[in-house]
mmCIF file of N, CA and C in Angstrom:
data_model
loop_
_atom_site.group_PDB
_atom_site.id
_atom_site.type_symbol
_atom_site.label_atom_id
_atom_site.label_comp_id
_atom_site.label_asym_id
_atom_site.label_seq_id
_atom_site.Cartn_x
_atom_site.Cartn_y
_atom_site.Cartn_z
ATOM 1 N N UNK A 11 -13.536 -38.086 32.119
ATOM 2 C CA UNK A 11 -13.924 -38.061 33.516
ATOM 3 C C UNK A 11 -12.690 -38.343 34.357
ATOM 4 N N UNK A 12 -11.932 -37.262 35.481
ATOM 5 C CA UNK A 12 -11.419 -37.502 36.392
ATOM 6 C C UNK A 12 -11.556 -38.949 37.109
ATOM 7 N N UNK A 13 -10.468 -39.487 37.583
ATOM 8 C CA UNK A 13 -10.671 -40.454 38.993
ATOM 9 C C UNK A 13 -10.845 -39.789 39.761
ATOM 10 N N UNK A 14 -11.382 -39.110 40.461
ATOM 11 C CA UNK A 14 -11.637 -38.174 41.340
ATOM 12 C C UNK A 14 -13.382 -38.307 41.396
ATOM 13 N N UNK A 15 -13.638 -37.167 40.295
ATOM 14 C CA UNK A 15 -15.210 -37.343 40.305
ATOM 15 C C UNK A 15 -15.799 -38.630 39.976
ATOM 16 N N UNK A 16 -14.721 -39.766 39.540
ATOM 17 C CA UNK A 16 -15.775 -41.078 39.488
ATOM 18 C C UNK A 16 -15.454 -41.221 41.025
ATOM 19 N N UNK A 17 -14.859 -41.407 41.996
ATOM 20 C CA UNK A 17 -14.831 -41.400 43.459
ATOM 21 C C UNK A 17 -16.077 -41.108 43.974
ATOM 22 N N UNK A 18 -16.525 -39.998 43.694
ATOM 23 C CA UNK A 18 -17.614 -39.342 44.132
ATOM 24 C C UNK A 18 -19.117 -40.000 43.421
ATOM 25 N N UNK A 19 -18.848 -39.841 42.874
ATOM 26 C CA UNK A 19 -19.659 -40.727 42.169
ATOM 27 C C UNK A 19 -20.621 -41.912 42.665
ATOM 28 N N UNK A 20 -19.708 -42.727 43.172
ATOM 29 C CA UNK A 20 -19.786 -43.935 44.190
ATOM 30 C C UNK A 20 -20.026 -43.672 45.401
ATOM 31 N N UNK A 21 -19.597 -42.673 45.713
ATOM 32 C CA UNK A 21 -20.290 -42.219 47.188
ATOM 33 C C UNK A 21 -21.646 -42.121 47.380
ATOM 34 N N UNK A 22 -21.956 -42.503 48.405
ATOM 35 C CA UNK A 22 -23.906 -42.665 48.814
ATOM 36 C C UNK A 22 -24.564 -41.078 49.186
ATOM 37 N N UNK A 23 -23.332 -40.838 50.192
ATOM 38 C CA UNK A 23 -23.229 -39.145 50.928
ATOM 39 C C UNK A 23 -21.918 -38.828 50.862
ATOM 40 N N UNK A 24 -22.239 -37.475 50.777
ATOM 41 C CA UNK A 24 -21.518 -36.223 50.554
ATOM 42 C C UNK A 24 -20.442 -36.559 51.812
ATOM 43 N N UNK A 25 -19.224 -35.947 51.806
ATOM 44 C CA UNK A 25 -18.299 -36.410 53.199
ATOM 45 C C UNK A 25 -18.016 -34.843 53.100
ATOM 46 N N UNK A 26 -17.898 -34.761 54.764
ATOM 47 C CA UNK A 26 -17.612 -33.737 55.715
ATOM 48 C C UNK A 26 -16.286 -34.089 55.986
ATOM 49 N N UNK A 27 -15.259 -32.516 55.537
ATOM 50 C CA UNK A 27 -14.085 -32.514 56.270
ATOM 51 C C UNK A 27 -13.935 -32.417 57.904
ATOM 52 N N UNK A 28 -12.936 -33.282 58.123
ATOM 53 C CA UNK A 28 -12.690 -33.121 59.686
ATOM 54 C C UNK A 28 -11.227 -33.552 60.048
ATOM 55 N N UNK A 29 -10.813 -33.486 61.258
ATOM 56 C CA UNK A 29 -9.582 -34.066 61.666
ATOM 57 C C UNK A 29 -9.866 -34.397 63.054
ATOM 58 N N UNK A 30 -10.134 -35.570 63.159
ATOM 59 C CA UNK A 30 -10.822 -36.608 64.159
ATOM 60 C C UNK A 30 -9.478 -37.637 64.943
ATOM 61 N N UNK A 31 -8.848 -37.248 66.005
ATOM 62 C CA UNK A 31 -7.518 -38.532 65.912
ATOM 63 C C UNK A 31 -8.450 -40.127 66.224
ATOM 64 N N UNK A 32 -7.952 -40.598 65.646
ATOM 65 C CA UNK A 32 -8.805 -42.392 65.501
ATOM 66 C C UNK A 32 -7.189 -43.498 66.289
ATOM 67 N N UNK A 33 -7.447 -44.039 66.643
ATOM 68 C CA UNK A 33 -6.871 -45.701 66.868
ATOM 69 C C UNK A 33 -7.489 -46.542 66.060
ATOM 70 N N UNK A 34 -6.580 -47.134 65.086
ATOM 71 C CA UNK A 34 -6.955 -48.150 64.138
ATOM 72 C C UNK A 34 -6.541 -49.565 64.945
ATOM 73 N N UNK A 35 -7.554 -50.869 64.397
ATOM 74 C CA UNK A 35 -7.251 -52.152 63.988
ATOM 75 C C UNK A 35 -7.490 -53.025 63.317
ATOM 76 N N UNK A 36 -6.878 -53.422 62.943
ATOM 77 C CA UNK A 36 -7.122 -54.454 61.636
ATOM 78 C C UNK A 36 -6.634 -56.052 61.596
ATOM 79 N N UNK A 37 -7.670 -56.665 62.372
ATOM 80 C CA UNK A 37 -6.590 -57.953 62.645
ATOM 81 C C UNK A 37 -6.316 -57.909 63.648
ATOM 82 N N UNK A 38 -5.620 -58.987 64.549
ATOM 83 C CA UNK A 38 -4.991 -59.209 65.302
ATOM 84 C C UNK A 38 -3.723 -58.741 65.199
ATOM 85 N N UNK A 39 -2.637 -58.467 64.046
ATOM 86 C CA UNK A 39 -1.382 -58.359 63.842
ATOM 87 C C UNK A 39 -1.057 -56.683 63.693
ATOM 88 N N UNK A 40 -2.107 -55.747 63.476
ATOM 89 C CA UNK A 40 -2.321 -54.511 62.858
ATOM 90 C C UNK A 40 -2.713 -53.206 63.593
ATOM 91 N N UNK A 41 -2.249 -52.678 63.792
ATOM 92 C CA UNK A 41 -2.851 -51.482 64.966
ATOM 93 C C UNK A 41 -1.971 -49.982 64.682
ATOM 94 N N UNK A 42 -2.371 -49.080 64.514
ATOM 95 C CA UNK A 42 -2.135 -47.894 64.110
ATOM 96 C C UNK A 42 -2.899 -46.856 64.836
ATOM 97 N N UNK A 43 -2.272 -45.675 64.763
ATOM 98 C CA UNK A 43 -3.172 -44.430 65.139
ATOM 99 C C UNK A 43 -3.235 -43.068 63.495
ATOM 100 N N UNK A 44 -4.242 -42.742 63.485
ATOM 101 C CA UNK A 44 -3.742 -41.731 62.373
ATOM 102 C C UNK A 44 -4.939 -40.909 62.944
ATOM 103 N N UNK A 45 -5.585 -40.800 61.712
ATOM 104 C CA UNK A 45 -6.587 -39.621 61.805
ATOM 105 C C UNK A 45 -7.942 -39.478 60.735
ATOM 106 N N UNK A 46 -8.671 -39.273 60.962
ATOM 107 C CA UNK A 46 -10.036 -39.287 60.240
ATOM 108 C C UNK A 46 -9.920 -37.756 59.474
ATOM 109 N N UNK A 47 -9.876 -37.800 58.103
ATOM 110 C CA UNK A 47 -9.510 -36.723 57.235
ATOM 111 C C UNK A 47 -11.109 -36.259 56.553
ATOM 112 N N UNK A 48 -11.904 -37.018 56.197
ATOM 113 C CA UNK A 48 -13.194 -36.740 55.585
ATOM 114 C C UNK A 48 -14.130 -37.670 56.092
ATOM 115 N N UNK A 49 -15.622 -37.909 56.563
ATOM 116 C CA UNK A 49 -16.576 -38.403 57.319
ATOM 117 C C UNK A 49 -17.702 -38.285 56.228
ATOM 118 N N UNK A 50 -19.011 -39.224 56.115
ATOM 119 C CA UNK A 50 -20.199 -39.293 56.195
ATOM 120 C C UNK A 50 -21.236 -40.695 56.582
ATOM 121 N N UNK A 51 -22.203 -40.331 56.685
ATOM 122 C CA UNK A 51 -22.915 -42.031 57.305
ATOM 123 C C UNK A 51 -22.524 -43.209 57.163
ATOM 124 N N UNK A 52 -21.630 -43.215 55.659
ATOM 125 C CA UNK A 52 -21.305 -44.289 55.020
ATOM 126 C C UNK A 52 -20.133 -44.911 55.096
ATOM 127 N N UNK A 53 -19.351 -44.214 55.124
ATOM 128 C CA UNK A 53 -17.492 -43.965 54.616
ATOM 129 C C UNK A 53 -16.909 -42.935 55.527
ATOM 130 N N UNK A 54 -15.600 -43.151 55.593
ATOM 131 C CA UNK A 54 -14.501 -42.253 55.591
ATOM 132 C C UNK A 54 -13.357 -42.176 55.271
ATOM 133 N N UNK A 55 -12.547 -41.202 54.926
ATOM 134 C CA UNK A 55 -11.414 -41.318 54.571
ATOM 135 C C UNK A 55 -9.840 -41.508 55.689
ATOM 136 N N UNK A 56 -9.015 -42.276 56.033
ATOM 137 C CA UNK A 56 -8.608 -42.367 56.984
ATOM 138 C C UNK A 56 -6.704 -41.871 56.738
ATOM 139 N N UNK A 57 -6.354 -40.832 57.671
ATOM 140 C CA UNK A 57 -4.996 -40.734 57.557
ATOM 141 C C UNK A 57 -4.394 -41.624 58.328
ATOM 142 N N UNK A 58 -3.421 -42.765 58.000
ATOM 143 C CA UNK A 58 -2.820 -43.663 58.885
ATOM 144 C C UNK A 58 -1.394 -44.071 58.529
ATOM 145 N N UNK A 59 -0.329 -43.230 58.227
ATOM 146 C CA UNK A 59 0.978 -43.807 57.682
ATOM 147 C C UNK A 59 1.624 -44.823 58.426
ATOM 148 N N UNK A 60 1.169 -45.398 59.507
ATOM 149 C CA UNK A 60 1.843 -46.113 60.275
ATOM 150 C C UNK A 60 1.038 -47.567 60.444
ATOM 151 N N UNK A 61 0.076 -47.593 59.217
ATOM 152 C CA UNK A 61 -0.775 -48.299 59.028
ATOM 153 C C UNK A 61 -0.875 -48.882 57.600
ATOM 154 N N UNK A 62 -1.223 -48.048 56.591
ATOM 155 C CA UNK A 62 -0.674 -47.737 55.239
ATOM 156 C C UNK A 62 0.304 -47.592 54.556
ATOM 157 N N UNK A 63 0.786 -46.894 54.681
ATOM 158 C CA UNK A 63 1.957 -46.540 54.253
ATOM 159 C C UNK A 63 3.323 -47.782 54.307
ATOM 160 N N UNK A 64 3.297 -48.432 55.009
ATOM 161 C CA UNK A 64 3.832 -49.622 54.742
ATOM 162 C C UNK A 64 3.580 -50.766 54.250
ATOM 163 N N UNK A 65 2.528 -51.172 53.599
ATOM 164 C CA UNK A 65 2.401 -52.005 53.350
ATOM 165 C C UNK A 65 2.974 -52.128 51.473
ATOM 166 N N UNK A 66 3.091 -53.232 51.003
ATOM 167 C CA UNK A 66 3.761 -53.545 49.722
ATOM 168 C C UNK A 66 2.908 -53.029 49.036
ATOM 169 N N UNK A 67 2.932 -52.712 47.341
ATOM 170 C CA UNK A 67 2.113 -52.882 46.450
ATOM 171 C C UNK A 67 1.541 -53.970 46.209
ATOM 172 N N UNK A 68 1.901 -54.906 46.249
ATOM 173 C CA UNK A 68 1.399 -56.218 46.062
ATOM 174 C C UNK A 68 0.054 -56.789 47.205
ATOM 175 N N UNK A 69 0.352 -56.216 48.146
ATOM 176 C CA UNK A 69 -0.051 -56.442 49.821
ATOM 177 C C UNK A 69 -1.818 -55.740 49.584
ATOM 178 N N UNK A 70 -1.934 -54.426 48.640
ATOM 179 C CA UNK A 70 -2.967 -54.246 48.978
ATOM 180 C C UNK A 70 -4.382 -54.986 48.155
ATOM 181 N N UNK A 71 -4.226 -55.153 47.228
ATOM 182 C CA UNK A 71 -5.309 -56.556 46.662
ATOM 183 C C UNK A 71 -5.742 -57.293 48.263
ATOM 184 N N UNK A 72 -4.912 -57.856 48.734
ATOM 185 C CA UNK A 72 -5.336 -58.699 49.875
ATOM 186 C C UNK A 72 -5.745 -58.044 50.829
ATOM 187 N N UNK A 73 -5.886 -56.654 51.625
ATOM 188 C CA UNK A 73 -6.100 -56.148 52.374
ATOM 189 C C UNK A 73 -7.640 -55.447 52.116
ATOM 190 N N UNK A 74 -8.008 -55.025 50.882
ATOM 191 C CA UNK A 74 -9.277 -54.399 50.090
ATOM 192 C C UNK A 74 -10.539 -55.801 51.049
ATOM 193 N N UNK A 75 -11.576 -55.392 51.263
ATOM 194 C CA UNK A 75 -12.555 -55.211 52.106
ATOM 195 C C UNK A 75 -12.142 -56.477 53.378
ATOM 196 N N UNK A 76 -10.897 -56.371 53.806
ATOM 197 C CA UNK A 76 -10.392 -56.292 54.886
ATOM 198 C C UNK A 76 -11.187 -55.548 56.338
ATOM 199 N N UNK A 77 -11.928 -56.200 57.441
ATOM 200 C CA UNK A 77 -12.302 -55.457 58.674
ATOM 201 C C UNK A 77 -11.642 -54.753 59.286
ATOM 202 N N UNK A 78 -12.107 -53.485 59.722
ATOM 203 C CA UNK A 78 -11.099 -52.310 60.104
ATOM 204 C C UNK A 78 -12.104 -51.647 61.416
ATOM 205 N N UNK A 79 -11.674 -51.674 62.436
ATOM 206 C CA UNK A 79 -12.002 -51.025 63.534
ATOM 207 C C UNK A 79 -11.345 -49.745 63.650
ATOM 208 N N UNK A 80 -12.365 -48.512 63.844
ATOM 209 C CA UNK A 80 -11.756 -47.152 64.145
ATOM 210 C C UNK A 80 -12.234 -46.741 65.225
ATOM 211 N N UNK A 81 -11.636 -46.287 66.026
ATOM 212 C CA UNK A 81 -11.576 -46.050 67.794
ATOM 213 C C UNK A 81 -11.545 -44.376 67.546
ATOM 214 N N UNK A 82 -12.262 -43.713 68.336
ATOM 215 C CA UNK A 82 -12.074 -42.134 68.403
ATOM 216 C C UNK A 82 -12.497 -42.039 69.892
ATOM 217 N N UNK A 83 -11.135 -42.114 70.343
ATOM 218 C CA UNK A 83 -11.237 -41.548 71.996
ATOM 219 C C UNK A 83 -11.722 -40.552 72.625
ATOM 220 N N UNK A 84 -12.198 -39.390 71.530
ATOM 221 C CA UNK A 84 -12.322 -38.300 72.124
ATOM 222 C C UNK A 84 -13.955 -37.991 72.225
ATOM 223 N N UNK A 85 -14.638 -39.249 70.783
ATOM 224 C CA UNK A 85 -15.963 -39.125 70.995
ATOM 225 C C UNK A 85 -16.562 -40.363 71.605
ATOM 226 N N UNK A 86 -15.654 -41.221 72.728
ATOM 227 C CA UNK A 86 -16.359 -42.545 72.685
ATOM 228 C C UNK A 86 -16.882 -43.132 72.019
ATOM 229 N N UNK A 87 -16.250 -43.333 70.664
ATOM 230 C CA UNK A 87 -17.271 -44.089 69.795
ATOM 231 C C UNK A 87 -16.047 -44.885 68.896
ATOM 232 N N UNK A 88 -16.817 -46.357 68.717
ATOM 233 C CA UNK A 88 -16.113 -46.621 67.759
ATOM 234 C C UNK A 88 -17.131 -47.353 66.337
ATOM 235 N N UNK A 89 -16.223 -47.505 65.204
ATOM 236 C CA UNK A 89 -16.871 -47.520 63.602
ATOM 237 C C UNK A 89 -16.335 -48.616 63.276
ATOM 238 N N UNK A 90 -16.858 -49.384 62.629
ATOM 239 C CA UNK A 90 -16.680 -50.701 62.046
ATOM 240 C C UNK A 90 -16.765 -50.960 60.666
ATOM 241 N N UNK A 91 -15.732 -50.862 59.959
ATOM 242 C CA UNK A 91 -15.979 -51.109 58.933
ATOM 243 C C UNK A 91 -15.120 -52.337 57.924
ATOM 244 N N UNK A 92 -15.186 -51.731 56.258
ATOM 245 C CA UNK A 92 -14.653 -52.790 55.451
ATOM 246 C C UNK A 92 -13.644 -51.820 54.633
ATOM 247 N N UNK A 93 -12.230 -52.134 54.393
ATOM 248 C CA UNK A 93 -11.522 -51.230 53.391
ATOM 249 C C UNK A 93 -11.469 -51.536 51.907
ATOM 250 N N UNK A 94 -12.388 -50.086 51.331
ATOM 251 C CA UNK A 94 -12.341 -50.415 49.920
ATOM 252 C C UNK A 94 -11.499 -49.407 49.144
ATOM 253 N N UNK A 95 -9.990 -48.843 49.882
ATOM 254 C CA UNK A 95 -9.497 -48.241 48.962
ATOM 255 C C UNK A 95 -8.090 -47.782 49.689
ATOM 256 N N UNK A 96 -6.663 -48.515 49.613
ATOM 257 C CA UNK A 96 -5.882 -47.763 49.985
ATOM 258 C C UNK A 96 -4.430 -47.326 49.026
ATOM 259 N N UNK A 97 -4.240 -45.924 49.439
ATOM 260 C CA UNK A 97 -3.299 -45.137 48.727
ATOM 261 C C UNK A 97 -2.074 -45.420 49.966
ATOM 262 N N UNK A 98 -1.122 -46.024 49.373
ATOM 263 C CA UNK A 98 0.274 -46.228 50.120
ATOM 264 C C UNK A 98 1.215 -45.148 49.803
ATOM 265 N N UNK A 99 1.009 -44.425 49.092
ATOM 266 C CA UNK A 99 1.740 -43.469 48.641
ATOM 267 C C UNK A 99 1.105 -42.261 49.560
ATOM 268 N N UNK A 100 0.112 -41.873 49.699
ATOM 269 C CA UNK A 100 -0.208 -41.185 50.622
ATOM 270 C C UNK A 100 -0.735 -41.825 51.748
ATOM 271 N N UNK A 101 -0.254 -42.830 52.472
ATOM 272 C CA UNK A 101 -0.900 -43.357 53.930
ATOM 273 C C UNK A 101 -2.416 -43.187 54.343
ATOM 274 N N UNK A 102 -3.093 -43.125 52.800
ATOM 275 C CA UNK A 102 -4.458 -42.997 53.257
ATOM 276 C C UNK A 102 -5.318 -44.300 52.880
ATOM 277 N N UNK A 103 -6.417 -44.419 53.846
ATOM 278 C CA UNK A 103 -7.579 -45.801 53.519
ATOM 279 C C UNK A 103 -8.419 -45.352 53.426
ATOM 280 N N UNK A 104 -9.786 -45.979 52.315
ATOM 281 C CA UNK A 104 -10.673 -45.462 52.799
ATOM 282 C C UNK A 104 -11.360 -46.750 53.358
ATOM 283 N N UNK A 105 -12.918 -46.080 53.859
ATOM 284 C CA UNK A 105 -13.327 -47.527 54.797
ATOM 285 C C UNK A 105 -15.108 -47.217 54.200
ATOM 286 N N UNK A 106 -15.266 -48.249 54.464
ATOM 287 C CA UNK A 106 -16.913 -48.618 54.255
ATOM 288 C C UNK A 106 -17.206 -48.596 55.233
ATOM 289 N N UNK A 107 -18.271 -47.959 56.208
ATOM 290 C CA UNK A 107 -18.635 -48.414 57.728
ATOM 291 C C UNK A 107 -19.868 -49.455 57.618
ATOM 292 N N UNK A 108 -19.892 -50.332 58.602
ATOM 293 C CA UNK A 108 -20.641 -51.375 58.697
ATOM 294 C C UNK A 108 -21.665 -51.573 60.238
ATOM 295 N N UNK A 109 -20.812 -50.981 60.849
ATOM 296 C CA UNK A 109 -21.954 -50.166 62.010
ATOM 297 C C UNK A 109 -21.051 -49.429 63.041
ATOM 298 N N UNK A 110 -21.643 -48.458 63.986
ATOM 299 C CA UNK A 110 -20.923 -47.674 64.999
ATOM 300 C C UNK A 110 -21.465 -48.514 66.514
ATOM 301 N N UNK A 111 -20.286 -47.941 67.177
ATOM 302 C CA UNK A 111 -21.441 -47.988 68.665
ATOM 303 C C UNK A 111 -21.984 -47.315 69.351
ATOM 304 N N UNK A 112 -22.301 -46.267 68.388
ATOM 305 C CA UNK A 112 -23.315 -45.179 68.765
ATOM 306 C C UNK A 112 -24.088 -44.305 67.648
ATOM 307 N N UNK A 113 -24.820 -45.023 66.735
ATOM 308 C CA UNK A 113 -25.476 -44.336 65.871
ATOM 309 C C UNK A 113 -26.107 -42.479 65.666
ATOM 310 N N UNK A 114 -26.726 -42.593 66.428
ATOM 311 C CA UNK A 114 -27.032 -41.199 67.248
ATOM 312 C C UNK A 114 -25.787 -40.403 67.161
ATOM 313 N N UNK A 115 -24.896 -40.556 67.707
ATOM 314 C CA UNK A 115 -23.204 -39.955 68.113
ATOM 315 C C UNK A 115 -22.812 -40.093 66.566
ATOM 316 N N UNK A 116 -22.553 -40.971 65.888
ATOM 317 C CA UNK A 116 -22.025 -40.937 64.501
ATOM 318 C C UNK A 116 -22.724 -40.261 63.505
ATOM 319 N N UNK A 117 -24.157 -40.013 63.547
ATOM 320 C CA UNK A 117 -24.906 -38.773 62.585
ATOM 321 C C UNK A 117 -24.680 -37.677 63.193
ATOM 322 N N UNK A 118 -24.822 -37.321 64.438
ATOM 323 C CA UNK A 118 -24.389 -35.967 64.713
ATOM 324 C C UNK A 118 -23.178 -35.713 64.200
ATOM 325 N N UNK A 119 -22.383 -36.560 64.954
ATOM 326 C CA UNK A 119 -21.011 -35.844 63.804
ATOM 327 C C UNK A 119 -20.867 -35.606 62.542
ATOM 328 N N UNK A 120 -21.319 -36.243 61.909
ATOM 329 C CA UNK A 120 -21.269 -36.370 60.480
ATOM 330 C C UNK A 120 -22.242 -35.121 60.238
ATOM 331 N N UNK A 121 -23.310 -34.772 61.129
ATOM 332 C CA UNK A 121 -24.214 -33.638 60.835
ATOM 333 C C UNK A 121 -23.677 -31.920 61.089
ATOM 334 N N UNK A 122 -22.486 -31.618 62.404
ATOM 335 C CA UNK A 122 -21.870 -30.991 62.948
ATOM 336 C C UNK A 122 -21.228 -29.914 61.623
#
């Protein structure tokens, strides 16, 4: 079995490609902009090298279900979640969402 399809695996729902620009935060000390690469009710996958991508190997153990605010200016909405997965090698996170501030607005998209 791929790491890949066990990924999926674990997923609740299916994720919808997209390219969404997001404002990240994480913390008080942490703030990034990247981009929302894959979406569903649950999760998403987040492009953020200016977020990710720097941090140590060592650094990410401590950061894993870490609170992560994602801001999308363009849909007024923002997602709240927990990070359960980041690739520093490719500047990507993924996130657990834990609620939006606009439910309604966050299934449509995810439905779109």
């Amino acid at each position: 079995m791929s790491e890949e399809n066990s990924v999926e695996e674990k997923r609740k729902n299916i994720r919808k490609r997209v390219k969404i620009v997001a404002l990240l935060k994480m913390g008080v000390y942490f703030s990034g902009r990247g981009f929302a690469k894959d979406i569903s009710i649950n999760g998403m996958c987040l492009v953020a090298p200016s977020l990710f991508k720097f941090m140590k190997p060592a650094q990410v153990q401590e950061y894993l279900g870490a609170p992560l605010k994602v801001m999308f200016p363009s849909q007024s909405l923002t997602v709240n979640g927990s990070l359960v997965r980041i690739d520093i090698k490719k500047g990507e996170g993924a996130l657990s969402i834990l609620n939006t501030s606009d439910d309604a607005q966050w299934q449509k998209i995810c439905a779109q």
